[in-house]
Amino acid sequence: MKLKEIYKAVRLAGDDPLVRRYNGILEKEAEELGKDDVAFCLRQGLFIEHAFDRLLSFLAEDPYAGDQYGGEFLEKAGQVCIALKGTEDGMLEGLLKAHGSRLRKILISAIGFYETTDWNMDGLCHEDQLEFLDAIRTLFTFLKEADAFYGAED
């Protein structure tokens, strides 16, 4: 089912790049969202549930995945969780129930990637290492706090 049908969204009028991008994404099914689509949706606050699910799919394949830079999606996962923490609509609790186990597996995979990567090779640098570690810490802290508040998953 296309995103326009799921969200009962209508195409926007206009021809500027953001409108064309939005209208193009509306015509896709969630599984068809590419990395650039996911990054766009999360930056714009669009179709969060489906964009976040797709983000986790990319992270499950590669914990260092991103659209514009390595580690971007792990950083975005933490940002989305923290942003939802301040909402009252129950979206965060639903997200944690639906994806908490996947988030934990991805976090474990990210830690393994961090520990086994030679950060001085393949164009990576110390700054990349620190930014990725910060993304790990952010997501870990969030999950720890969420476990305390909502109760840990089995």
Tab-separated table of C-alpha atoms in Angstrom:
chain	number	residue	atom	x	y	z
A	1	MET	CA	0.000	0.000	0.000
A	2	LYS	CA	1.354	3.413	-0.956
A	3	LEU	CA	2.113	5.981	1.719
A	4	LYS	CA	-0.534	8.321	0.287
A	5	GLU	CA	-3.138	5.636	0.974
A	6	ILE	CA	-1.862	4.766	4.447
A	7	TYR	CA	-1.765	8.397	5.560
A	8	LYS	CA	-4.707	9.564	3.420
A	9	ALA	CA	-2.393	12.258	2.131
A	10	VAL	CA	-2.871	14.337	-0.981
A	11	ARG	CA	-0.304	15.528	-3.430
A	12	LEU	CA	0.880	19.091	-2.974
A	13	ALA	CA	0.627	21.664	-5.743
A	14	GLY	CA	3.784	23.313	-6.934
A	15	ASP	CA	7.009	22.500	-8.639
A	16	ASP	CA	9.734	23.341	-6.148
A	17	PRO	CA	12.147	20.555	-5.155
A	18	LEU	CA	10.584	19.887	-1.725
A	19	VAL	CA	7.100	19.523	-3.201
A	20	ARG	CA	8.368	17.190	-5.949
A	21	ARG	CA	10.228	15.151	-3.346
A	22	TYR	CA	7.183	14.901	-1.063
A	23	ASN	CA	4.891	13.936	-3.945
A	24	GLY	CA	7.359	11.293	-5.103
A	25	ILE	CA	7.536	9.734	-1.658
A	26	LEU	CA	3.732	9.650	-1.436
A	27	GLU	CA	3.684	7.328	-4.431
A	28	LYS	CA	5.969	4.776	-2.769
A	29	GLU	CA	5.248	1.845	-0.530
A	30	ALA	CA	7.120	1.908	2.779
A	31	GLU	CA	9.417	-0.932	1.676
A	32	GLU	CA	10.406	1.107	-1.367
A	33	LEU	CA	11.787	4.003	0.659
A	34	GLY	CA	15.485	4.422	-0.004
A	35	LYS	CA	18.059	5.831	2.370
A	36	ASP	CA	17.624	9.316	0.946
A	37	ASP	CA	13.831	9.066	1.331
A	38	VAL	CA	14.137	7.940	4.950
A	39	ALA	CA	16.531	10.770	5.780
A	40	PHE	CA	14.192	13.280	4.090
A	41	CYS	CA	11.117	11.982	5.929
A	42	LEU	CA	12.823	12.111	9.314
A	43	ARG	CA	14.246	15.588	8.695
A	44	GLN	CA	10.802	16.837	7.682
A	45	GLY	CA	8.854	14.900	10.337
A	46	LEU	CA	6.900	12.962	7.700
A	47	PHE	CA	5.555	9.419	7.882
A	48	ILE	CA	7.611	8.807	11.035
A	49	GLU	CA	6.318	5.308	11.797
A	50	HIS	CA	7.182	3.947	8.368
A	51	ALA	CA	10.377	5.953	7.914
A	52	PHE	CA	11.616	4.775	11.331
A	53	ASP	CA	10.804	1.148	10.518
A	54	ARG	CA	12.753	1.447	7.264
A	55	LEU	CA	15.607	3.192	9.091
A	56	LEU	CA	15.845	0.199	11.414
A	57	SER	CA	15.938	-2.146	8.417
A	58	PHE	CA	18.951	-0.278	7.050
A	59	LEU	CA	20.620	-0.329	10.482
A	60	ALA	CA	20.004	-4.058	10.867
A	61	GLU	CA	21.988	-4.579	7.663
A	62	ASP	CA	24.707	-2.069	8.541
A	63	PRO	CA	24.980	-0.307	11.919
A	64	TYR	CA	27.078	2.408	10.261
A	65	ALA	CA	24.451	3.124	7.571
A	66	GLY	CA	23.536	6.622	6.537
A	67	ASP	CA	22.412	8.751	3.668
A	68	GLN	CA	24.974	11.557	3.770
A	69	TYR	CA	27.587	10.103	6.140
A	70	GLY	CA	28.427	6.921	8.008
A	71	GLY	CA	26.635	6.509	11.312
A	72	GLU	CA	23.928	9.001	10.357
A	73	PHE	CA	21.045	6.556	10.819
A	74	LEU	CA	22.079	5.442	14.299
A	75	GLU	CA	22.263	9.109	15.235
A	76	LYS	CA	18.804	9.709	13.697
A	77	ALA	CA	17.336	6.733	15.576
A	78	GLY	CA	18.369	8.336	18.862
A	79	GLN	CA	17.119	11.748	17.748
A	80	VAL	CA	13.689	10.381	16.813
A	81	CYS	CA	13.360	8.571	20.131
A	82	ILE	CA	14.348	11.653	22.097
A	83	ALA	CA	12.007	13.886	20.070
A	84	LEU	CA	9.099	11.514	20.699
A	85	LYS	CA	9.934	11.455	24.394
A	86	GLY	CA	8.484	14.940	24.695
A	87	THR	CA	5.153	14.101	23.057
A	88	GLU	CA	1.937	13.128	24.779
A	89	ASP	CA	0.330	11.119	21.961
A	90	GLY	CA	1.619	7.665	22.955
A	91	MET	CA	3.698	7.403	19.800
A	92	LEU	CA	6.901	6.715	21.743
A	93	GLU	CA	5.360	3.896	23.733
A	94	GLY	CA	4.006	2.378	20.514
A	95	LEU	CA	7.378	2.726	18.844
A	96	LEU	CA	9.121	1.031	21.757
A	97	LYS	CA	6.596	-1.817	21.820
A	98	ALA	CA	6.951	-2.301	18.077
A	99	HIS	CA	10.713	-1.811	17.775
A	100	GLY	CA	12.345	-2.017	21.210
A	101	SER	CA	13.813	-5.449	20.596
A	102	ARG	CA	15.150	-4.414	17.167
A	103	LEU	CA	16.659	-1.262	18.660
A	104	ARG	CA	18.500	-3.305	21.266
A	105	LYS	CA	19.857	-5.732	18.649
A	106	ILE	CA	20.978	-2.822	16.492
A	107	LEU	CA	22.671	-1.213	19.487
A	108	ILE	CA	24.572	-4.439	20.213
A	109	SER	CA	25.581	-4.645	16.548
A	110	ALA	CA	26.694	-0.993	16.588
A	111	ILE	CA	28.846	-1.603	19.657
A	112	GLY	CA	30.419	-4.596	17.919
A	113	PHE	CA	31.064	-2.509	14.818
A	114	TYR	CA	32.600	0.248	16.931
A	115	GLU	CA	34.901	-2.156	18.758
A	116	THR	CA	36.103	-4.017	15.654
A	117	THR	CA	36.528	-1.120	13.223
A	118	ASP	CA	39.968	0.216	12.467
A	119	TRP	CA	39.062	3.899	12.668
A	120	ASN	CA	42.348	4.888	11.017
A	121	MET	CA	41.575	3.022	7.795
A	122	ASP	CA	39.138	3.345	4.913
A	123	GLY	CA	38.783	7.105	5.106
A	124	LEU	CA	37.543	7.095	8.683
A	125	CYS	CA	38.972	9.434	11.275
A	126	HIS	CA	38.955	10.031	15.018
A	127	GLU	CA	36.043	12.476	14.659
A	128	ASP	CA	33.957	9.762	12.922
A	129	GLN	CA	34.754	7.428	15.781
A	130	LEU	CA	33.699	9.957	18.425
A	131	GLU	CA	30.471	10.856	16.603
A	132	PHE	CA	29.518	7.191	16.262
A	133	LEU	CA	30.303	6.558	19.922
A	134	ASP	CA	28.122	9.536	20.837
A	135	ALA	CA	25.245	8.077	18.781
A	136	ILE	CA	25.678	4.738	20.594
A	137	ARG	CA	25.668	6.457	23.983
A	138	THR	CA	22.581	8.521	23.125
A	139	LEU	CA	20.582	5.482	22.034
A	140	PHE	CA	21.840	3.392	24.967
A	141	THR	CA	20.893	6.100	27.477
A	142	PHE	CA	17.492	6.526	25.903
A	143	LEU	CA	16.758	2.777	25.961
A	144	LYS	CA	17.946	2.521	29.563
A	145	GLU	CA	15.628	5.349	30.613
A	146	ALA	CA	12.751	3.909	28.576
A	147	ASP	CA	13.227	0.516	30.225
A	148	ALA	CA	13.029	2.173	33.641
A	149	PHE	CA	9.873	4.081	32.684
A	150	TYR	CA	7.999	1.601	30.489
A	151	GLY	CA	9.530	-1.627	31.761
A	152	ALA	CA	12.151	-3.700	29.972
A	153	GLU	CA	11.161	-6.012	27.126
A	154	ASP	CA	11.859	-9.703	27.358
